[in-house]
Short mmCIF file of C-alpha atoms and ligand atoms in Angstrom, two decimals:
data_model
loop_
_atom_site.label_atom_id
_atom_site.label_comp_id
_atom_site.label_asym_id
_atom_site.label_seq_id
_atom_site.Cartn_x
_atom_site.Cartn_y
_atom_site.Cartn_z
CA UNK A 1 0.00 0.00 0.00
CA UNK A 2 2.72 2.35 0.56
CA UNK A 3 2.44 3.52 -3.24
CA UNK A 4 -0.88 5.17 -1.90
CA UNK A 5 0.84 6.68 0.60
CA UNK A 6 2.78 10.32 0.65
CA UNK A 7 6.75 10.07 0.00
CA UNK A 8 7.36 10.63 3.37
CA UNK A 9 5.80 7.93 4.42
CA UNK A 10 8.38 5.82 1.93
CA UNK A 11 10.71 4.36 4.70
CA UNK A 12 13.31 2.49 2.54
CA UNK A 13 14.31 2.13 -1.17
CA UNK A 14 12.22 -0.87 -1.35
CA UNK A 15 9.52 0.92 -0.61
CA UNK A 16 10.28 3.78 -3.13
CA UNK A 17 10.58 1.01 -5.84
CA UNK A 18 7.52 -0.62 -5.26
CA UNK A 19 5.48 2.74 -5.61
CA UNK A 20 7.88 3.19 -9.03
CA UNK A 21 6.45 -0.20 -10.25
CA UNK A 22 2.96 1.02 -9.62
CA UNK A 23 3.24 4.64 -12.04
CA UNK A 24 5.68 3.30 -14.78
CA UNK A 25 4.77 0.53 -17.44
CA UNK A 26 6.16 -2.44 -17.01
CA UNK A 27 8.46 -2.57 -19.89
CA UNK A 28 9.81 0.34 -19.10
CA UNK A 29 9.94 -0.91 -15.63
CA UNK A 30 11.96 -3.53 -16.00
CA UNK A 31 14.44 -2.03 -18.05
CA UNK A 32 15.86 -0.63 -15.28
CA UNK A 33 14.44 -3.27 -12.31
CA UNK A 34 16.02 -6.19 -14.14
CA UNK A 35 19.31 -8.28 -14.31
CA UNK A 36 21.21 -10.34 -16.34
CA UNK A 37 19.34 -14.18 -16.94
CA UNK A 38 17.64 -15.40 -13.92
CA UNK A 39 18.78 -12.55 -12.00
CA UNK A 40 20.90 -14.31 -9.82
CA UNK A 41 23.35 -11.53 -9.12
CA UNK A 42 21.02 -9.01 -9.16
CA UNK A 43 19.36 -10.65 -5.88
CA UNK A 44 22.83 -11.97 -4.95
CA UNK A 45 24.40 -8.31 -4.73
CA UNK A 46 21.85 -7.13 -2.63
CA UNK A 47 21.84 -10.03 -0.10
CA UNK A 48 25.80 -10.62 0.02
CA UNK A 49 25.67 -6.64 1.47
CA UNK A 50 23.45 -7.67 4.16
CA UNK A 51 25.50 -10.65 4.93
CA UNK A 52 28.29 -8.17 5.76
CA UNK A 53 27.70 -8.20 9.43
CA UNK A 54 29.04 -4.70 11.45
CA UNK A 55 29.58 -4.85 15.18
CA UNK A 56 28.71 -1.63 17.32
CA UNK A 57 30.86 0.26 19.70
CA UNK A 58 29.23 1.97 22.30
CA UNK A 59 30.82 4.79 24.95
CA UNK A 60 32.23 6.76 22.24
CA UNK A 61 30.87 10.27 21.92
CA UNK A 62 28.79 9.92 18.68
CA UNK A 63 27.03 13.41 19.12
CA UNK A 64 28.19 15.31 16.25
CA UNK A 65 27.92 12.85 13.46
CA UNK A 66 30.31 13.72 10.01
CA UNK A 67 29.26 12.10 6.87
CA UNK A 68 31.40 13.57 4.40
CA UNK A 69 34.46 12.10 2.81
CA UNK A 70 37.02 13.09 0.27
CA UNK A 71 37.29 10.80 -2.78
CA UNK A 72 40.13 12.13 -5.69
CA UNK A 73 40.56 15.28 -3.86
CA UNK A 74 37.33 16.44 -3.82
CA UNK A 75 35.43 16.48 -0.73
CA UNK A 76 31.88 15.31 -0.64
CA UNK A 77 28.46 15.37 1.52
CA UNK A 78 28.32 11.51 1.65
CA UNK A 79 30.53 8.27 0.69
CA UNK A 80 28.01 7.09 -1.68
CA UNK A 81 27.33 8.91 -5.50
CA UNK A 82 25.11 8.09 -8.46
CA UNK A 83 26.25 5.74 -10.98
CA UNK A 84 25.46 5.88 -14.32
CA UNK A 85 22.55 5.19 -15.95
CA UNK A 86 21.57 4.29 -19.24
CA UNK A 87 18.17 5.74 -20.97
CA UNK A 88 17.00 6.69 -17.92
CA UNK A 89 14.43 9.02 -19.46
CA UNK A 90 12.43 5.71 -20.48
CA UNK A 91 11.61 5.10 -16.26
CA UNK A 92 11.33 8.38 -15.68
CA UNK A 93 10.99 11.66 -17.86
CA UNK A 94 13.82 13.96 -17.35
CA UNK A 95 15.04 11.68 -14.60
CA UNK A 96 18.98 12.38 -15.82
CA UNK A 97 18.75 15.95 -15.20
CA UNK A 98 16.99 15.78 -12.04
CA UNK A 99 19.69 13.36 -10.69
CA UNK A 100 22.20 15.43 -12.02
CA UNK A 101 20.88 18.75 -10.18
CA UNK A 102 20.01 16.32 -7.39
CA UNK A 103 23.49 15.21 -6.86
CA UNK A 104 25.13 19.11 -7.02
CA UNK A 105 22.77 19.89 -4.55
CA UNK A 106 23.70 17.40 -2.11
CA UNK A 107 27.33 17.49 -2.93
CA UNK A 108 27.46 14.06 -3.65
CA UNK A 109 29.00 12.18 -7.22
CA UNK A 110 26.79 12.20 -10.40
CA UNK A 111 28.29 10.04 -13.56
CA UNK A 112 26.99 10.78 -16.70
CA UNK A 113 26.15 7.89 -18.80
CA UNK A 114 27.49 7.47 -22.58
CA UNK A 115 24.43 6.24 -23.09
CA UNK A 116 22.10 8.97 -21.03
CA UNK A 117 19.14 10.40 -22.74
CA UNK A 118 20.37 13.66 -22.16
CA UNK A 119 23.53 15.41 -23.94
CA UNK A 120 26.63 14.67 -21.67
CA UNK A 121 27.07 18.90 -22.53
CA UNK A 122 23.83 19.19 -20.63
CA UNK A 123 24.38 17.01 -17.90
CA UNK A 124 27.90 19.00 -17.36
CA UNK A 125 26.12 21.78 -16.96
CA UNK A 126 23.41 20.59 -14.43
CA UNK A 127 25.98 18.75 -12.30
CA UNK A 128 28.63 21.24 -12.42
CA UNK A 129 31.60 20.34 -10.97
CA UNK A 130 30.14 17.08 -9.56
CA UNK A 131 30.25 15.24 -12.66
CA UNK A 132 32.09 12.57 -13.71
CA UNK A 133 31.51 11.29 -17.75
CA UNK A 134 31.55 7.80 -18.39
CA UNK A 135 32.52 5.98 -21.50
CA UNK A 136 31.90 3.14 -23.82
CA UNK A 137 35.19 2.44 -25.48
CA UNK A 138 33.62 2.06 -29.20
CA UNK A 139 35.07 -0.29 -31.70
CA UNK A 140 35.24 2.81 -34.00
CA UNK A 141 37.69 4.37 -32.63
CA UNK A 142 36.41 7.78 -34.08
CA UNK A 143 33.24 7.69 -31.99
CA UNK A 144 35.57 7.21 -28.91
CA UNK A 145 37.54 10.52 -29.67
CA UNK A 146 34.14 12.23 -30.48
CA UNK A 147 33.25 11.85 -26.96
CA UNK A 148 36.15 12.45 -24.98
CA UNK A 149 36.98 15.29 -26.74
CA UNK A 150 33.33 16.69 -25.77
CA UNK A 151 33.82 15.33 -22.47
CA UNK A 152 36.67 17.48 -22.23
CA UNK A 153 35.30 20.55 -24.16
CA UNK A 154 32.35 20.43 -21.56
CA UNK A 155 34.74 20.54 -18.53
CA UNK A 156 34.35 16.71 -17.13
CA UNK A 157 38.09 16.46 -15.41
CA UNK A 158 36.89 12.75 -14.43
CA UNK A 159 36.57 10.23 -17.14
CA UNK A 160 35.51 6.30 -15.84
CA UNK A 161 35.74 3.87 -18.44
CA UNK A 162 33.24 0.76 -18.58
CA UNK A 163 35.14 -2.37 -18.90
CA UNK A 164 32.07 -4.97 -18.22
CA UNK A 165 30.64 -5.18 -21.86
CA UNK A 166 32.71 -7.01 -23.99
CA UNK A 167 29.53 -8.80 -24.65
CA UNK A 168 25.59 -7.85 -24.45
CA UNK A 169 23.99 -8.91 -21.40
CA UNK A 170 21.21 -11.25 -21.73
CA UNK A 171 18.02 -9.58 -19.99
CA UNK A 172 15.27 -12.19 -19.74
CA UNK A 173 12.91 -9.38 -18.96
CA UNK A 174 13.91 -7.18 -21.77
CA UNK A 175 13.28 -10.44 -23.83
CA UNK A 176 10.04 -11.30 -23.18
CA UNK A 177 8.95 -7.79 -23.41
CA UNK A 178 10.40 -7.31 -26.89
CA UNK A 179 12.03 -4.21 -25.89
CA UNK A 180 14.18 -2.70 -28.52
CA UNK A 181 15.59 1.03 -29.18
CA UNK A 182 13.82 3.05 -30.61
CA UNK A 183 11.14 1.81 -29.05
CA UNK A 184 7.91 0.04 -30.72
CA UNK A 185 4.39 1.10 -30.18
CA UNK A 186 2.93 -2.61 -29.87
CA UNK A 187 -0.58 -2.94 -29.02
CA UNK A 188 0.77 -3.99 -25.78
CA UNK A 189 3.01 -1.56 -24.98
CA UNK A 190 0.33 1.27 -25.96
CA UNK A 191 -1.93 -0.84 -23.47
CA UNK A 192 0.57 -0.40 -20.83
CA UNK A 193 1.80 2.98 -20.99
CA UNK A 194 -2.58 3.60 -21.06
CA UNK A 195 -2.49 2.08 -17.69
CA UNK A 196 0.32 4.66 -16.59
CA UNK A 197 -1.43 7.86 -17.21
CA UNK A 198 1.03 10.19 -15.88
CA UNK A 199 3.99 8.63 -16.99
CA UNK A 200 2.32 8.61 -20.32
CA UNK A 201 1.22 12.33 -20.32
CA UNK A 202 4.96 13.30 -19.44
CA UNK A 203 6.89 11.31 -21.72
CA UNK A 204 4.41 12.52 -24.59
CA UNK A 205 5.91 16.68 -23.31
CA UNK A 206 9.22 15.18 -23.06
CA UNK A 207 9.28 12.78 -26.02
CA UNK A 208 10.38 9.87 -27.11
CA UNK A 209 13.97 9.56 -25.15
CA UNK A 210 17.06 8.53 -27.07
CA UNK A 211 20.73 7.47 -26.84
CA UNK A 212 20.97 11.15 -27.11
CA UNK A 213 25.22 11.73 -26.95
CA UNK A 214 25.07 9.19 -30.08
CA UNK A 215 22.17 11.14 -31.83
CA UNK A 216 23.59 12.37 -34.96
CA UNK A 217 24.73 8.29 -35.51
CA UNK A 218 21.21 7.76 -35.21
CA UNK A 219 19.62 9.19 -38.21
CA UNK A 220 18.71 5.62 -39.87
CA UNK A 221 16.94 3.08 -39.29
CA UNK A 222 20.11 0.31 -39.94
CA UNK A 223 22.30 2.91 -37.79
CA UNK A 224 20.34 1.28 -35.04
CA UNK A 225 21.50 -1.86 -35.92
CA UNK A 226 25.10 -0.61 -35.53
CA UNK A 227 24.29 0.79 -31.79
CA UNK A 228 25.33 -1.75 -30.49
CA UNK A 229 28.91 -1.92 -32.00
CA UNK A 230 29.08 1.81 -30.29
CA UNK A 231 27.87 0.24 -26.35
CA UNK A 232 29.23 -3.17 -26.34
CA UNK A 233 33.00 -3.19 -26.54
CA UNK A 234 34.44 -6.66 -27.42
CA UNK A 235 37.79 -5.59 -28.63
CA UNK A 236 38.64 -3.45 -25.63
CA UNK A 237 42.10 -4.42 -23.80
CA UNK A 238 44.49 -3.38 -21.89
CA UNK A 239 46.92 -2.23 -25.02
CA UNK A 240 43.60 0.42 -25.80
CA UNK A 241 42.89 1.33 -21.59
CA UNK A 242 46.96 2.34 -21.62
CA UNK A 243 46.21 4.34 -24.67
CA UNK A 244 43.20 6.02 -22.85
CA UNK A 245 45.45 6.51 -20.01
CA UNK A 246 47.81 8.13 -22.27
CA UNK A 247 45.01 10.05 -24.07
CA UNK A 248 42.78 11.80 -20.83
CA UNK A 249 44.58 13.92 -18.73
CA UNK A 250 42.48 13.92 -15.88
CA UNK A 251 41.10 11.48 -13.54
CA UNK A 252 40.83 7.70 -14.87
CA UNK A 253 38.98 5.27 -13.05
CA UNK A 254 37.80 1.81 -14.50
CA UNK A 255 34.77 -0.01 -13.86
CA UNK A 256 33.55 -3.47 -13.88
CA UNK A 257 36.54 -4.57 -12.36
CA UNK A 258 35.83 -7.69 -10.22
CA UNK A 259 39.71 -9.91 -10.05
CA UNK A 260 42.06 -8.67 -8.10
CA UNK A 261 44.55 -9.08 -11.02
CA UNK A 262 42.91 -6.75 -13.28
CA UNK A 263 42.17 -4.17 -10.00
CA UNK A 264 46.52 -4.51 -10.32
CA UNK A 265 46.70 -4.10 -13.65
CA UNK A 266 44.98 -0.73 -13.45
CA UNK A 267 46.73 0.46 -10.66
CA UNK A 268 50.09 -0.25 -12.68
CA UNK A 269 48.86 1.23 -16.01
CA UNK A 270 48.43 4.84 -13.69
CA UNK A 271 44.68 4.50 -13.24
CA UNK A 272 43.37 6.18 -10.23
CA UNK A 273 40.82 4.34 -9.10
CA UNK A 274 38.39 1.24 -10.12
CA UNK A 275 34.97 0.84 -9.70
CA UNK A 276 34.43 -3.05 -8.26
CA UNK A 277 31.04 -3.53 -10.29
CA UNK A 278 28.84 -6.12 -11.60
CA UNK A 279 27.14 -3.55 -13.48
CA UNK A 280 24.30 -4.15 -10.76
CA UNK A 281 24.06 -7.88 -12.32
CA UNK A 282 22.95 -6.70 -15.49
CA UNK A 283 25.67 -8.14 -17.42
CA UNK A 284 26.06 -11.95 -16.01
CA UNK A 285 24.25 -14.07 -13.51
CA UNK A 286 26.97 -15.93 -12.96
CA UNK A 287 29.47 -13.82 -11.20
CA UNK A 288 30.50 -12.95 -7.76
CA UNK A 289 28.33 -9.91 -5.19
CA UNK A 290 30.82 -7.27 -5.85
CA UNK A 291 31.02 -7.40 -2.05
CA UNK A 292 32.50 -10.72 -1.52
CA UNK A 293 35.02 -9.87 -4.47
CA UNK A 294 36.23 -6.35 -2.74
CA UNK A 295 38.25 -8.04 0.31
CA UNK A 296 41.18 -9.33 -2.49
CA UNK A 297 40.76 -5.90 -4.72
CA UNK A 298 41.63 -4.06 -2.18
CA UNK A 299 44.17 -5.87 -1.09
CA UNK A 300 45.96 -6.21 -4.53
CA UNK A 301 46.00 -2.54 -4.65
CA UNK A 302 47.25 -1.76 -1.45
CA UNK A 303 45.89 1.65 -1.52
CA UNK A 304 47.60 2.37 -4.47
CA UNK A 305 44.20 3.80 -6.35
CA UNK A 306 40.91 4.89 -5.00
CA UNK A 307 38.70 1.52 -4.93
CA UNK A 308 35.08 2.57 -5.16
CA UNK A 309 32.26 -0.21 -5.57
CA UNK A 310 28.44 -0.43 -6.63
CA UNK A 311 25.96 -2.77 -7.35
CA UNK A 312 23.20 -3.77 -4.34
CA UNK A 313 23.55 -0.60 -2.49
CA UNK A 314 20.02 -0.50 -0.80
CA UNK A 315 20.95 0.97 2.68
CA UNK A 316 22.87 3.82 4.11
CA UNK A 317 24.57 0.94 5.90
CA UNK A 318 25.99 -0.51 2.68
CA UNK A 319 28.11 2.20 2.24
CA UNK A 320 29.57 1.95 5.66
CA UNK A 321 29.80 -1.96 5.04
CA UNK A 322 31.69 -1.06 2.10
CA UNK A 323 34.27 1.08 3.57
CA UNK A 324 35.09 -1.58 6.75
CA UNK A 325 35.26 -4.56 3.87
CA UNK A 326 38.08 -1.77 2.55
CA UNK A 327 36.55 0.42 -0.17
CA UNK A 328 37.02 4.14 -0.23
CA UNK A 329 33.47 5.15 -2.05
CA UNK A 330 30.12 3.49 -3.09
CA UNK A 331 28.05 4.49 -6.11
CA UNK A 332 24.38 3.69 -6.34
CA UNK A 333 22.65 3.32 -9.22
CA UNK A 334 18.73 2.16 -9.02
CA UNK A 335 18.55 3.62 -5.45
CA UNK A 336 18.21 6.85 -7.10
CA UNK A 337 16.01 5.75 -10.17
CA UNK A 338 13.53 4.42 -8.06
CA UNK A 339 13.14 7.73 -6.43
CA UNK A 340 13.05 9.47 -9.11
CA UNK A 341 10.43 7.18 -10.71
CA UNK A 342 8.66 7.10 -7.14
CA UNK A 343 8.23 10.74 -7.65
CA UNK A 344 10.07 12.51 -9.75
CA UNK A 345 12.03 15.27 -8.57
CA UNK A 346 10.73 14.95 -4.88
CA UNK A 347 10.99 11.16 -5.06
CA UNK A 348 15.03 11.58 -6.20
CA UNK A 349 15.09 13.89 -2.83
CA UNK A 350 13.40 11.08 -1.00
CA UNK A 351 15.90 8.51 -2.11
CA UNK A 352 18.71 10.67 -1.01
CA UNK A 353 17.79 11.57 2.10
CA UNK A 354 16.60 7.99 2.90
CA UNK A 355 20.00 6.87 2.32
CA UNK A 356 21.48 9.93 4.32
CA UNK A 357 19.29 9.23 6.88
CA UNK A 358 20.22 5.64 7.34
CA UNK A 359 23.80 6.43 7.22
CA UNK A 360 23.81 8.82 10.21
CA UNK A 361 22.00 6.62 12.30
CA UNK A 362 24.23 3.88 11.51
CA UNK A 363 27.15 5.98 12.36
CA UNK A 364 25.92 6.82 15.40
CA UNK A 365 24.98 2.97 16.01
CA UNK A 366 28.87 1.72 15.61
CA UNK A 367 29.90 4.60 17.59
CA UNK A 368 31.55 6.20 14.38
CA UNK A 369 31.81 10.23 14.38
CA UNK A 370 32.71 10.09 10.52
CA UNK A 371 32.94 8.12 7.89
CA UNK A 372 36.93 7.83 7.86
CA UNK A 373 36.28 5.96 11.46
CA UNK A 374 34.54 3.28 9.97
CA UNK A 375 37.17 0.33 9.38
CA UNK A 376 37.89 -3.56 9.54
CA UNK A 377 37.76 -3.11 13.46
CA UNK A 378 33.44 -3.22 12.79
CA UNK A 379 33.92 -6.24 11.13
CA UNK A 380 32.11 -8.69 13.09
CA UNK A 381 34.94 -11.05 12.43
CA UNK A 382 37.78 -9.20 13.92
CA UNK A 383 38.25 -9.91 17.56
C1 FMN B 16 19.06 0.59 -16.33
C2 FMN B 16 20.54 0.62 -16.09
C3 FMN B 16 21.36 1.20 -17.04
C4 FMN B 16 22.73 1.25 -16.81
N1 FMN B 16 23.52 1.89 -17.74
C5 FMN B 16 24.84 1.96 -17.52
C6 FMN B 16 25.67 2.67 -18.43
O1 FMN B 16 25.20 3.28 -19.37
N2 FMN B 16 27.01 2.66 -18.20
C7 FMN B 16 27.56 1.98 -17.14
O2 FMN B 16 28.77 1.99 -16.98
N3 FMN B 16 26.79 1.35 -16.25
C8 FMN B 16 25.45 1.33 -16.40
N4 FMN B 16 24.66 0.70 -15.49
C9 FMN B 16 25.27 0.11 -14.29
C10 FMN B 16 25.32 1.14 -13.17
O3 FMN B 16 26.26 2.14 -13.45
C11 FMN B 16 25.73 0.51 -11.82
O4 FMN B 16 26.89 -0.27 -12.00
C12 FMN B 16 24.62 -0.36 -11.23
O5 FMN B 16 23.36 0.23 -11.40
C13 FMN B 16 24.91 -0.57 -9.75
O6 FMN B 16 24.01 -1.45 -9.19
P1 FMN B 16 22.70 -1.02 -8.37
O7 FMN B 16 21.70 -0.61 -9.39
O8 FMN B 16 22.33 -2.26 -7.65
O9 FMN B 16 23.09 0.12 -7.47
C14 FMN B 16 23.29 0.67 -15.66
C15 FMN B 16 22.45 0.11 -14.69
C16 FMN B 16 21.08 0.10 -14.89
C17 FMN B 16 20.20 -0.48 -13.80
#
């Protein structure tokens, strides 16, 4: 019932998902709800982080609680950002620039998609100095230039580069719904979107919402056929991420990054951080929680590079789970689309502040003043 409720009365993410599924049509739904094949590591992200047991100190003067953290040199409200986000528009209507605005306000990490609805020169401009582009290496090596050098022209000083699609990920979901870009009116997905008035009545002011950074590849219907060269990046290796490295002057951070040899690797090309993702299960179903797989990352890199990870972040607590199992940053990516497609730009709000929320009190719980005192000593398994 809580999707009859008011936001406030949304107490979790879970519950800000469920009144999502209730306004959006389902395809458009489960673009963004589903995983990889049975969903296996979608589910198994999400309960490996609340396997990550956190012991709580009391007697420690918890009365001024600090959640901010510096990650790269910059300094931000929370340890936990917004990942990127694919075609977001479809769940929501001008949910990438209200995330984007979202996350300057806050102070808090927003990564711009390659694949966003919106113009990564737009989203630049709505995040400011708090976002971060990221890129699909393309196997035409022109379109890769073409967007760093805008990523660069539009002021982005931090570029993360996707590793985790050398191959499509098979989306059961996205299967049986026939979903395909650009979209197709079927009879049942005009049934659906009838059944989701509002979502309906925005998309039709906001229109139909596009790859939009790849737009002028888009002008046919057979370029369509050749998206997919442009997002899924089989002949990307480590000869073409040194080149990268060699190529952006600014940050570099690589994500996807789930063995502790390749976390190495990165560090020793002059990387300066990796993201430890799964791509929130979207990619295999057969792969480790990016939980259980931080413990070796981090110690492979020995501090060498920032390690951030995403992928089942749920809970303010996740973040702090993260940072005692070693990571320096979390990202969370359909924490903040289900807020947004909870309720738009106040539902995005919600989702932050439910996640804030949670934090602080579970600071406070493990007798942590900030963030930077949360460390293995909260592991339940240290003595
Ligand atoms: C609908 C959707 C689209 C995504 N699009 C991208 C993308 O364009 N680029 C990318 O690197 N990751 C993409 N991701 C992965 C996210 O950046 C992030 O790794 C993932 O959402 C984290 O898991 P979580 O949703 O459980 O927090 C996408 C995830 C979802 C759910």
């Amino acid at each position: 019932m809580v999707y009859l409720m008011g936001l406030d009365r949304a107490a979790s993410i879970d519950d800000l998902r469920l009144r999502a599924k209730k306004r959006i049509p389902r395809f458009a739904f489960d673009l963004v709800d589903g995983g990889a094949e049975n969903e296996r590591n979608l589910r198994r992200n999400c309960e490996a982080f609340e396997e990550v047991e956190l012991t709580p100190r009391y007697m420690v003067d918890v009365s001024e609680i600090d959640t901010q953290t510096t990650l790269l040199g910059q300094t931000f409200a929370t340890p936990f950002g917004m990942a990127p986000i694919g075609m977001l528009n479809a769940f929501w209507p001008d949910a990438d620039l209200t995330l984007a605005r979202l996350c300057k306000a806050q102070n808090i990490p927003y990564v711009a998609s390659s694949a966003a609805s919106t113009t990564l020169e737009d989203l630049a401009e709505a995040a400011e100095d708090n976002g971060w582009f990221q890129l699909y290496v393309s196997s035409d090596p022109d379109v890769t230039e073409g967007l760093i050098a805008r990523a660069e022209a539009a002021g982005y000083t931090t570029l993360m580069v996707t590793a985790d699609v050398p191959a499509a990920g098979k989306r059961d979901r996205d299967i049986r719904n026939q979903l395909s870009v650009p979209f197709r009116f079927t009879p049942e997905v005009v049934l659906q979107c009838m059944l989701s008035p509002r979502w309906a009545l925005m998309s039709l002011r906001h229109g139909t919402p596009n790859v939009a950074n790849y737009a002028d590849l888009l002008q046919t219907a057979t370029s369509y056929a050749n998206l997919q060269k442009t997002l899924i990046t089989p002949g990307f290796t480590w000869a073409d991420l040194k080149r990268l490295r060699a190529r952006w002057k600014g940050k570099l951070l690589v994500k996807g990054i789930l063995h502790p040899r390749d976390a190495k690797a990165c560090a020793d090309i002059g990387c300066d951080g990796i993201v430890v993702s799964n791509h929130g299960g979207r990619q295999v179903a057969f792969g480790p929680p990016t939980i259980k797989a931080l413990p070796a990352i981090t110690d492979a890199v020995a501090g060498r590079i920032a390690v951030i990870v995403d992928s089942g972040i749920r809970r303010g607590a996740d973040a702090l789970r993260a940072k005692a199992l070693g990571a320096d940053f979390s990202f969370a990516g359909r924490a903040f689309a289900f807020g947004v497609g909870a309720g738009g730009q106040a539902g995005a709000a919600r989702a932050f502040e439910i996640l804030q929320l949670e934090l602080v009190r579970a600071l406070g719980q493990l007798g942590a003043p900030s963030v930077d005192n949360v460390g293995s000593s909260h592991l339940s398994s240290v003595q």
